[in-house]
Amino acid sequence: MDNSIILVVGGAFIGLIIGFIIAKVLEKSKASKLIKEAKKSASLILKEAKSEGETIKKDKILQAKEKFIELKAEHEKVILARDKKMAEAEKRTRDKESQVSSELSKGKKLNQSLEDKIKDYNHRLDVLDKKQEELDKLHKSQVQQLEVISSLSAEEAKEQLVESLKGEAKNDAMAFIQSSLEEAKLTAEQEAKKVIINTIQRIGTEEAVDNCVSVFNIESDDVKGRIIGREGRNIRAIEAATGVEIIVDDTPEAIILSCFDSVRREIARLSLHKLVTDGRIHPARIEEVVKKTKKQIEQEIIEVGKRTVIDLGIHNLNPELIKMVGRMKYRSSYGQNLLQHSREVAKLCGVMAAELGLNPKLAKRAGLLHDIGKVPDAEADMETPHAILGMQWAEKYGEKHDVCNAIGAHHDEIEMKSLLAPIIQVCDAISGARPGARRQVLDSYIQRLKDLEDIAFGFTGVKKAYAIQAGRELRVIVESEKVNDDMAADLSFNISQKIQTDMTYPGQVKVTVIRETRAVNIAK
């Protein structure tokens, strides 16, 4: 029993040993296969790594070569640029050296010529000094000879010459004074009237009836009582609100509005029209209507100003100047509406400036604004001449210097500094002096035409005389029996001389004498 166990155990142990040995042998063979396979894969990996390393190496070498070439090219560019700059600097240096050398040579030549000129001048001065000495000697000898001949000393001759010159100067001065006095007499009354009427229209006094009064027509005299109101409260309210004096008298169906300010007068007229039309007339209603009318007139003034500048093609005008242009609608000068006058002057200035090659827009601007000083806002402004006041306003609101100078100089208050100033002055005179433009000018115009015709009728043989072309031409028709062709030429000359000596007129007057012979027969 024991032996069998031992045998079994021994057999099992031997079996285990044999199995272990077999397993080891199998494991060793398997390991050798794995090692062989690993060696093969390792050799493949090494080959691949070597080939990749060679490619990478070649790529890196190529990149390094390309970078080297790029750096080399950049370096060459820098070197070329430096060489170019150095060449340019050298060229400039050579040019400067040549310029300096030429300047030096010129300077030497100039110095030499200057020295030669100085020597020449010194020589000439010496010659002149000698000649001056000779002239002084000759002058003294001639003076002595003259004193001997005239039996007068030099001082006595001087005194006689001075006395004769004094006499001539006195005669010339008296003639000049006489002509100046005559001219002043002819023009003083007209100029005085202009100054007085201008002052009256700007300030407003009791004498300025025609220019300071408006007539408000009413349907019946019953309305007068409603306008006056109980104890005169309505009329006092209207006068206080508008600043206009209301005169209610026996004039049928009319009320007189008196005020030097035409704008305030227009406000009062429109307010009265609204109150009478509405029928409600009491102090509260009066104040309300006057306020609305003031706003309406102010808006109308602005609209008139805007339309005027748009029609004339004037741009970028200050709003305050536009308002002043609109106010000119309610201002007149010698019966001529100031706004129409300014528009006319602006158009004339534009045409004249274009013909002279100047800026027509600037001329229109100055022509429109030349009389804005005639619509002053404050009482202090009334003491300043309207041309100067207009120039100050134009400067205040940013107008150009030429425009301001033209406004201030159009009545010769200041010096004209641009070509615009005489153009404005001439166009202002053209607009105001044309026949029919102003009451005062129309009367003098008609009188001048009558005087021209009267001068012609003062000569014998004159049958008819007509002053035509606004007094620029006098056409005289003579009797052919009394005046022949030669006498007609003499008559034309004599009439022109008579006009020249007896009349004061602008420009020229052409005298045309017409002589004709007619033979008329009637066939029956």
Coordinates of C-alpha atoms in Angstrom, one line a residue:
M1 CA 0.0 0.0 0.0
D2 CA 2.7 2.3 0.9
N3 CA 4.8 1.4 -2.1
S4 CA 1.9 2.0 -4.5
I5 CA 1.5 5.4 -3.1
I6 CA 5.1 6.1 -3.4
L7 CA 5.1 4.9 -6.9
V8 CA 2.2 7.0 -7.8
V9 CA 3.7 10.0 -6.2
G10 CA 7.0 9.3 -7.8
G11 CA 5.3 8.8 -11.2
A12 CA 3.4 12.1 -10.8
F13 CA 6.5 14.0 -9.8
I14 CA 8.4 12.5 -12.8
G15 CA 5.5 13.5 -15.0
L16 CA 5.6 17.0 -13.7
I17 CA 9.3 17.2 -14.3
I18 CA 8.9 15.9 -17.8
G19 CA 6.0 18.3 -18.5
F20 CA 8.0 21.2 -17.1
I21 CA 10.9 20.3 -19.3
I22 CA 8.7 19.9 -22.4
A23 CA 7.0 23.3 -21.5
K24 CA 10.4 25.0 -21.2
V25 CA 11.5 23.5 -24.5
L26 CA 8.3 24.7 -26.2
E27 CA 8.5 28.1 -24.6
K28 CA 12.1 28.4 -25.7
S29 CA 11.3 27.6 -29.3
K30 CA 8.4 30.0 -29.2
A31 CA 10.6 32.7 -27.7
S32 CA 13.2 32.2 -30.4
K33 CA 10.5 32.6 -33.1
L34 CA 9.3 35.8 -31.4
I35 CA 12.9 37.1 -31.2
K36 CA 13.4 36.4 -34.9
E37 CA 10.2 38.2 -35.8
A38 CA 11.1 41.1 -33.5
K39 CA 14.6 41.3 -35.1
K40 CA 13.0 41.3 -38.6
S41 CA 10.5 44.1 -37.6
A42 CA 13.3 46.0 -35.9
S43 CA 15.5 45.8 -39.0
L44 CA 12.5 47.0 -41.1
I45 CA 11.9 49.9 -38.7
L46 CA 15.5 50.8 -38.8
K47 CA 15.5 50.8 -42.6
E48 CA 12.4 52.9 -42.7
A49 CA 13.9 55.3 -40.1
K50 CA 17.1 55.6 -42.0
S51 CA 15.3 56.4 -45.3
E52 CA 13.0 58.9 -43.5
G53 CA 16.1 60.4 -41.8
E54 CA 17.8 60.7 -45.2
T55 CA 14.7 62.4 -46.7
I56 CA 14.4 64.8 -43.8
K57 CA 18.1 65.5 -44.0
K58 CA 17.9 66.3 -47.7
D59 CA 14.8 68.5 -47.1
K60 CA 16.5 70.4 -44.3
I61 CA 19.6 70.8 -46.4
L62 CA 17.5 72.2 -49.3
Q63 CA 15.6 74.6 -46.9
A64 CA 18.9 75.8 -45.5
K65 CA 20.3 76.4 -49.0
E66 CA 17.1 78.3 -50.0
K67 CA 17.3 80.4 -46.8
F68 CA 20.9 81.1 -47.5
I69 CA 20.1 82.2 -51.0
E70 CA 17.3 84.5 -49.8
L71 CA 19.5 86.0 -47.1
K72 CA 22.3 86.4 -49.7
A73 CA 19.9 88.2 -52.1
E74 CA 18.6 90.5 -49.4
H75 CA 22.1 91.2 -48.3
E76 CA 23.1 92.0 -51.9
K77 CA 20.0 94.3 -52.2
V78 CA 21.0 96.2 -49.0
I79 CA 24.5 96.5 -50.3
L80 CA 23.3 97.8 -53.7
A81 CA 21.0 100.3 -52.0
R82 CA 23.9 101.5 -49.8
D83 CA 26.1 101.8 -52.9
K84 CA 23.4 103.7 -54.7
K85 CA 22.9 106.1 -51.8
M86 CA 26.6 106.6 -51.5
A87 CA 26.8 107.3 -55.3
E88 CA 24.0 109.8 -55.0
A89 CA 25.6 111.5 -52.0
E90 CA 28.9 111.6 -53.9
K91 CA 27.0 113.2 -56.9
R92 CA 25.3 115.7 -54.7
T93 CA 28.6 116.5 -53.1
R94 CA 30.3 117.0 -56.5
D95 CA 27.3 119.2 -57.6
K96 CA 27.6 121.3 -54.5
E97 CA 31.3 121.6 -54.9
S98 CA 30.8 122.7 -58.6
Q99 CA 28.1 125.1 -57.5
V100 CA 30.2 126.6 -54.7
S101 CA 33.1 127.0 -57.1
S102 CA 30.9 128.7 -59.7
E103 CA 29.4 131.0 -56.9
L104 CA 32.9 131.8 -55.8
S105 CA 33.9 132.7 -59.4
K106 CA 30.8 134.8 -59.8
G107 CA 31.5 136.5 -56.4
K108 CA 35.0 137.3 -57.6
K109 CA 33.7 138.7 -60.9
L110 CA 31.1 140.8 -59.0
N111 CA 33.7 142.1 -56.6
Q112 CA 35.9 143.0 -59.5
S113 CA 33.1 144.7 -61.4
L114 CA 32.0 146.5 -58.1
E115 CA 35.5 147.7 -57.6
D116 CA 35.6 148.9 -61.2
K117 CA 32.3 150.7 -60.8
I118 CA 33.4 152.3 -57.5
K119 CA 36.5 153.6 -59.2
D120 CA 34.4 154.9 -62.1
Y121 CA 31.9 156.6 -59.7
N122 CA 34.7 158.2 -57.8
H123 CA 36.2 159.5 -61.0
R124 CA 32.8 160.9 -62.1
L125 CA 32.2 162.5 -58.7
D126 CA 35.5 164.3 -59.1
V127 CA 34.5 165.5 -62.6
L128 CA 31.1 166.6 -61.3
D129 CA 32.7 168.5 -58.4
K130 CA 34.9 170.3 -60.9
K131 CA 32.0 171.1 -63.2
Q132 CA 29.9 172.3 -60.2
E133 CA 32.6 174.7 -59.2
E134 CA 32.8 175.9 -62.8
L135 CA 29.0 176.4 -62.9
D136 CA 29.0 178.3 -59.6
K137 CA 31.6 180.6 -61.0
L138 CA 29.6 181.1 -64.3
H139 CA 26.4 181.6 -62.3
K140 CA 28.0 184.3 -60.2
S141 CA 29.4 186.0 -63.2
Q142 CA 26.0 185.9 -65.0
V143 CA 24.3 187.3 -61.9
Q144 CA 26.8 190.1 -61.8
Q145 CA 26.3 190.8 -65.5
L146 CA 22.5 190.8 -65.1
E147 CA 22.8 193.2 -62.1
V148 CA 24.9 195.5 -64.2
I149 CA 22.5 195.3 -67.2
S150 CA 19.2 195.6 -65.2
S151 CA 20.7 198.0 -62.6
L152 CA 19.0 195.8 -60.0
S153 CA 20.6 193.5 -57.4
A154 CA 19.7 189.9 -57.1
E155 CA 17.6 190.5 -54.0
E156 CA 15.6 193.3 -55.7
A157 CA 15.0 191.0 -58.8
K158 CA 13.8 188.2 -56.5
E159 CA 11.4 190.6 -54.7
Q160 CA 9.9 191.8 -58.0
L161 CA 9.5 188.2 -59.2
V162 CA 7.8 187.2 -56.0
E163 CA 5.4 190.2 -56.2
S164 CA 4.5 189.3 -59.8
L165 CA 3.9 185.7 -58.8
K166 CA 1.8 186.8 -55.9
G167 CA -0.4 188.9 -58.2
E168 CA -0.9 185.9 -60.6
A169 CA -1.6 183.5 -57.7
K170 CA -4.2 185.9 -56.3
N171 CA -5.9 186.2 -59.7
D172 CA -5.9 182.5 -60.2
A173 CA -7.2 181.9 -56.6
M174 CA -10.0 184.5 -57.1
A175 CA -11.0 182.8 -60.4
F176 CA -11.0 179.4 -58.7
I177 CA -12.9 180.7 -55.7
Q178 CA -15.5 182.3 -58.1
S179 CA -16.0 179.1 -60.1
S180 CA -16.2 177.1 -56.9
L181 CA -18.8 179.4 -55.4
E182 CA -20.8 179.3 -58.6
E183 CA -20.7 175.5 -58.7
A184 CA -21.6 175.4 -55.0
K185 CA -24.5 177.7 -55.5
L186 CA -25.8 175.4 -58.3
T187 CA -25.4 172.2 -56.3
A188 CA -25.8 173.4 -52.7
E189 CA -29.6 173.6 -52.8
Q190 CA -30.0 170.1 -54.3
E191 CA -27.5 168.5 -51.9
A192 CA -29.1 170.3 -49.0
K193 CA -32.5 168.9 -50.0
K194 CA -31.1 165.4 -50.3
V195 CA -29.6 165.6 -46.8
I196 CA -32.7 167.1 -45.3
I197 CA -35.1 164.6 -46.9
N198 CA -32.8 161.7 -46.0
T199 CA -32.7 162.9 -42.4
I200 CA -36.5 163.4 -42.2
Q201 CA -37.2 160.0 -43.6
R202 CA -34.9 158.2 -41.2
I203 CA -35.9 160.2 -38.0
G204 CA -39.4 161.4 -38.7
T205 CA -40.7 164.8 -37.6
E206 CA -43.8 166.8 -38.0
E207 CA -42.6 168.3 -41.3
A208 CA -42.4 164.9 -43.1
V209 CA -46.1 164.7 -43.8
D210 CA -45.9 162.9 -47.2
N211 CA -43.6 160.2 -46.0
C212 CA -45.0 159.6 -42.5
V213 CA -48.8 159.4 -43.1
S214 CA -51.0 156.6 -44.2
V215 CA -54.8 156.8 -44.9
F216 CA -57.1 154.0 -43.6
N217 CA -60.3 154.0 -45.5
I218 CA -63.5 153.0 -43.7
E219 CA -67.0 152.2 -45.0
S220 CA -68.9 154.7 -42.8
D221 CA -68.2 157.3 -40.2
D222 CA -69.9 155.1 -37.6
V223 CA -66.8 153.0 -37.4
K224 CA -64.8 156.0 -36.1
G225 CA -66.8 156.0 -32.9
R226 CA -66.1 152.3 -32.4
I227 CA -62.4 152.8 -33.0
I228 CA -62.3 155.6 -30.5
G229 CA -64.2 153.6 -27.9
R230 CA -65.6 154.7 -24.6
E231 CA -63.7 157.7 -23.3
G232 CA -61.1 157.0 -26.0
R233 CA -59.8 153.8 -24.5
N234 CA -59.7 151.8 -27.8
I235 CA -57.7 154.5 -29.7
R236 CA -55.3 154.8 -26.7
A237 CA -54.8 151.0 -26.7
I238 CA -54.1 151.0 -30.4
E239 CA -51.6 153.8 -30.1
A240 CA -49.9 152.2 -27.2
A241 CA -49.7 148.8 -28.9
T242 CA -48.5 150.0 -32.3
G243 CA -46.6 153.3 -31.5
V244 CA -48.6 155.0 -34.2
E245 CA -50.5 158.2 -33.8
I246 CA -54.1 157.9 -35.0
I247 CA -55.8 161.1 -36.2
V248 CA -59.6 160.9 -36.3
D249 CA -61.0 164.2 -37.8
D250 CA -63.8 165.3 -40.0
T251 CA -62.3 163.7 -43.1
P252 CA -65.1 161.5 -44.5
E253 CA -64.6 157.8 -44.4
A254 CA -60.9 158.0 -43.6
I255 CA -58.6 157.8 -40.6
I256 CA -55.0 159.1 -40.7
L257 CA -52.2 157.0 -39.3
S258 CA -49.1 159.1 -38.6
C259 CA -45.6 157.5 -37.8
F260 CA -42.1 157.9 -39.3
D261 CA -41.6 154.1 -39.1
S262 CA -43.4 152.7 -42.2
V263 CA -43.3 149.2 -40.7
R264 CA -45.2 150.3 -37.6
R265 CA -47.6 152.2 -39.8
E266 CA -48.3 149.1 -41.8
I267 CA -48.8 147.0 -38.6
A268 CA -51.3 149.6 -37.4
R269 CA -53.1 149.7 -40.8
L270 CA -53.5 145.9 -41.0
S271 CA -54.5 145.6 -37.3
L272 CA -57.2 148.2 -37.8
H273 CA -58.4 146.4 -41.0
K274 CA -58.7 143.1 -39.0
L275 CA -60.4 144.8 -36.1
V276 CA -62.9 146.6 -38.3
T277 CA -63.6 143.5 -40.3
D278 CA -64.0 141.3 -37.2
G279 CA -66.2 143.9 -35.4
R280 CA -64.8 143.2 -31.9
I281 CA -62.9 146.3 -30.9
H282 CA -61.7 146.4 -27.2
P283 CA -58.3 146.8 -25.5
A284 CA -57.7 143.0 -25.0
R285 CA -58.7 142.2 -28.6
I286 CA -56.6 145.1 -29.9
E287 CA -53.4 143.8 -28.1
E288 CA -54.0 140.3 -29.4
V289 CA -54.5 141.4 -33.0
V290 CA -51.5 143.8 -32.9
K291 CA -49.3 140.9 -31.7
K292 CA -50.5 138.6 -34.4
T293 CA -50.0 141.3 -37.0
K294 CA -46.5 142.0 -35.8
K295 CA -45.6 138.4 -36.2
Q296 CA -47.2 138.4 -39.7
I297 CA -45.3 141.5 -40.8
E298 CA -42.0 140.1 -39.4
Q299 CA -42.6 136.8 -41.3
E300 CA -43.5 138.8 -44.4
I301 CA -40.4 140.8 -44.1
I302 CA -38.3 137.7 -43.9
E303 CA -40.1 136.1 -46.9
V304 CA -39.6 139.2 -49.0
G305 CA -35.9 139.2 -48.1
K306 CA -35.6 135.5 -49.0
R307 CA -37.5 135.9 -52.3
T308 CA -35.3 138.9 -53.2
V309 CA -32.0 137.2 -52.6
I310 CA -33.2 134.0 -54.4
D311 CA -34.3 136.1 -57.4
L312 CA -30.9 137.8 -57.6
G313 CA -29.0 134.5 -57.1
I314 CA -27.3 135.7 -53.9
H315 CA -26.3 132.9 -51.5
N316 CA -25.2 132.5 -47.9
L317 CA -26.5 135.9 -46.8
N318 CA -26.8 136.4 -43.0
P319 CA -30.4 136.1 -41.7
E320 CA -30.2 139.5 -40.1
L321 CA -29.2 141.1 -43.5
I322 CA -32.1 139.2 -45.2
K323 CA -34.4 140.8 -42.6
M324 CA -33.0 144.2 -43.4
V325 CA -33.5 143.6 -47.1
G326 CA -37.1 142.7 -46.4
R327 CA -37.6 145.9 -44.3
M328 CA -36.5 148.0 -47.3
K329 CA -39.9 147.2 -48.9
Y330 CA -41.5 149.7 -46.5
R331 CA -38.9 152.4 -47.1
S332 CA -38.9 155.0 -49.8
S333 CA -36.4 157.6 -51.0
Y334 CA -37.7 160.6 -52.9
G335 CA -40.8 158.6 -53.7
Q336 CA -38.8 155.6 -55.0
N337 CA -39.3 152.3 -53.2
L338 CA -36.0 151.4 -51.6
L339 CA -36.3 147.6 -52.2
Q340 CA -37.0 148.1 -55.9
H341 CA -34.2 150.6 -56.1
S342 CA -31.8 148.2 -54.5
R343 CA -32.9 145.3 -56.8
E344 CA -32.4 147.6 -59.8
V345 CA -28.9 148.6 -58.6
A346 CA -28.0 144.9 -58.0
K347 CA -29.0 143.9 -61.5
L348 CA -27.1 146.9 -63.0
C349 CA -24.0 146.1 -61.0
G350 CA -24.1 142.4 -62.1
V351 CA -24.3 143.4 -65.8
M352 CA -21.6 146.0 -65.4
A353 CA -19.2 143.8 -63.5
A354 CA -19.7 141.0 -66.0
E355 CA -18.8 143.4 -68.8
L356 CA -15.7 144.5 -67.0
G357 CA -14.6 140.9 -66.2
L358 CA -15.2 141.2 -62.4
N359 CA -17.3 138.9 -60.2
P360 CA -21.0 139.6 -61.0
K361 CA -22.3 137.7 -57.9
L362 CA -20.2 139.9 -55.6
A363 CA -21.3 143.0 -57.4
K364 CA -25.0 142.0 -57.1
R365 CA -24.4 141.4 -53.4
A366 CA -22.9 144.8 -52.8
G367 CA -25.6 146.5 -55.0
L368 CA -28.4 144.9 -53.0
L369 CA -26.9 145.8 -49.6
H370 CA -25.7 149.3 -50.5
D371 CA -28.6 151.1 -48.9
I372 CA -29.3 148.9 -45.8
G373 CA -28.2 151.7 -43.6
K374 CA -31.4 153.5 -44.5
V375 CA -33.5 151.1 -42.4
P376 CA -31.9 151.7 -38.9
D377 CA -33.3 149.7 -35.9
A378 CA -32.1 151.9 -33.0
E379 CA -32.2 155.6 -32.5
A380 CA -28.5 155.8 -32.0
D381 CA -28.0 154.4 -35.5
M382 CA -29.8 157.4 -37.0
E383 CA -26.9 159.8 -36.3
T384 CA -24.6 157.7 -38.5
P385 CA -24.6 158.3 -42.3
H386 CA -26.4 155.5 -44.0
A387 CA -23.4 154.4 -46.1
I388 CA -21.2 154.1 -43.0
L389 CA -23.9 152.4 -41.0
G390 CA -24.5 149.9 -43.8
M391 CA -20.8 149.2 -44.0
Q392 CA -20.6 148.6 -40.3
W393 CA -23.6 146.1 -40.4
A394 CA -22.0 144.3 -43.4
E395 CA -18.7 143.9 -41.5
K396 CA -20.6 142.8 -38.4
Y397 CA -22.4 140.0 -40.3
G398 CA -19.3 138.7 -42.1
E399 CA -19.5 140.2 -45.6
K400 CA -16.3 140.4 -47.6
H401 CA -14.0 143.4 -47.4
D402 CA -14.7 144.5 -51.0
V403 CA -18.4 144.5 -50.4
C404 CA -18.1 146.5 -47.2
N405 CA -15.9 149.0 -48.8
A406 CA -18.3 149.4 -51.8
I407 CA -21.2 150.0 -49.4
G408 CA -19.3 152.6 -47.3
A409 CA -17.8 154.4 -50.3
H410 CA -20.8 154.8 -52.6
H411 CA -21.4 158.3 -51.4
D412 CA -17.6 159.1 -51.0
E413 CA -17.7 158.9 -47.2
I414 CA -14.6 156.7 -47.2
E415 CA -11.9 156.0 -49.8
M416 CA -12.6 153.5 -52.6
K417 CA -10.3 150.5 -52.3
S418 CA -11.8 148.1 -54.9
L419 CA -13.3 148.3 -58.4
L420 CA -16.7 147.3 -57.0
A421 CA -17.0 150.7 -55.2
P422 CA -17.2 152.9 -58.3
I423 CA -19.5 150.4 -60.0
I424 CA -22.0 150.6 -57.0
Q425 CA -21.7 154.4 -57.0
V426 CA -22.4 154.6 -60.8
C427 CA -25.3 152.1 -60.7
D428 CA -26.9 153.9 -57.7
A429 CA -26.8 157.2 -59.7
I430 CA -28.2 155.5 -62.8
S431 CA -31.1 154.0 -60.8
G432 CA -32.0 157.2 -59.0
A433 CA -31.4 159.6 -61.9
R434 CA -33.4 158.0 -64.6
P435 CA -36.5 160.0 -65.5
G436 CA -39.6 159.2 -63.4
A437 CA -37.7 157.2 -60.7
R438 CA -37.8 160.0 -58.1
R439 CA -40.1 163.0 -57.6
Q440 CA -37.3 165.4 -57.1
V441 CA -35.3 164.1 -60.1
L442 CA -38.4 164.1 -62.4
D443 CA -39.1 167.8 -61.7
S444 CA -35.5 168.8 -62.5
Y445 CA -35.4 166.6 -65.5
I446 CA -38.5 168.2 -67.0
Q447 CA -37.1 171.7 -66.3
R448 CA -33.8 170.8 -68.0
L449 CA -35.6 169.7 -71.1
K450 CA -37.6 172.9 -71.2
D451 CA -34.4 175.0 -70.7
L452 CA -32.8 173.2 -73.6
E453 CA -35.7 173.9 -75.9
D454 CA -35.9 177.6 -74.7
I455 CA -32.2 178.1 -75.6
A456 CA -32.8 176.9 -79.1
F457 CA -35.8 179.2 -79.6
G458 CA -33.6 182.1 -78.6
F459 CA -31.9 182.0 -82.0
T460 CA -33.4 183.5 -85.2
G461 CA -34.7 181.2 -87.8
V462 CA -35.6 178.4 -85.4
K463 CA -39.0 177.0 -86.2
K464 CA -39.3 174.0 -83.8
A465 CA -37.0 172.5 -81.1
Y466 CA -37.3 169.1 -79.4
A467 CA -35.2 167.8 -76.5
I468 CA -35.0 164.0 -77.1
Q469 CA -33.2 160.9 -75.7
A470 CA -33.6 162.1 -72.0
G471 CA -32.0 165.4 -72.8
R472 CA -28.9 163.9 -74.5
E473 CA -29.9 165.4 -77.9
L474 CA -31.5 168.7 -79.0
R475 CA -33.1 168.5 -82.5
V476 CA -33.7 171.9 -84.0
I477 CA -35.8 172.5 -87.1
V478 CA -35.1 175.8 -88.9
E479 CA -36.9 177.8 -91.6
S480 CA -35.3 177.1 -94.9
E481 CA -36.0 180.6 -96.2
K482 CA -34.2 182.3 -93.3
V483 CA -31.3 179.8 -92.7
N484 CA -29.1 178.4 -95.4
D485 CA -26.7 175.4 -95.2
D486 CA -23.7 177.4 -94.0
M487 CA -25.8 179.3 -91.4
A488 CA -27.2 175.9 -90.2
A489 CA -23.7 174.7 -89.3
D490 CA -23.0 178.0 -87.5
L491 CA -26.3 177.8 -85.7
S492 CA -25.5 174.3 -84.4
F493 CA -22.2 175.5 -83.1
N494 CA -23.7 178.6 -81.5
I495 CA -26.5 176.6 -79.8
S496 CA -24.0 174.1 -78.4
Q497 CA -21.8 176.9 -77.0
K498 CA -24.8 178.6 -75.4
I499 CA -25.8 175.3 -73.7
Q500 CA -22.3 174.8 -72.5
T501 CA -22.1 178.2 -70.9
D502 CA -25.6 178.6 -69.6
M503 CA -26.6 175.1 -68.4
T504 CA -25.4 172.4 -66.0
Y505 CA -26.0 168.9 -67.3
P506 CA -24.5 165.4 -67.0
G507 CA -22.6 164.0 -70.0
Q508 CA -23.0 165.5 -73.4
V509 CA -25.8 167.1 -75.4
K510 CA -25.8 166.6 -79.2
V511 CA -27.2 169.5 -81.2
T512 CA -28.7 168.6 -84.6
V513 CA -30.0 171.3 -86.9
I514 CA -32.4 170.1 -89.6
R515 CA -33.1 172.3 -92.7
E516 CA -35.2 171.0 -95.5
T517 CA -37.0 172.4 -98.5
R518 CA -40.3 171.0 -99.7
A519 CA -42.0 171.6 -103.0
V520 CA -45.7 170.6 -102.8
N521 CA -48.2 170.7 -105.7
I522 CA -51.6 169.2 -105.9
A523 CA -52.9 167.6 -109.1
K524 CA -56.6 168.0 -109.6

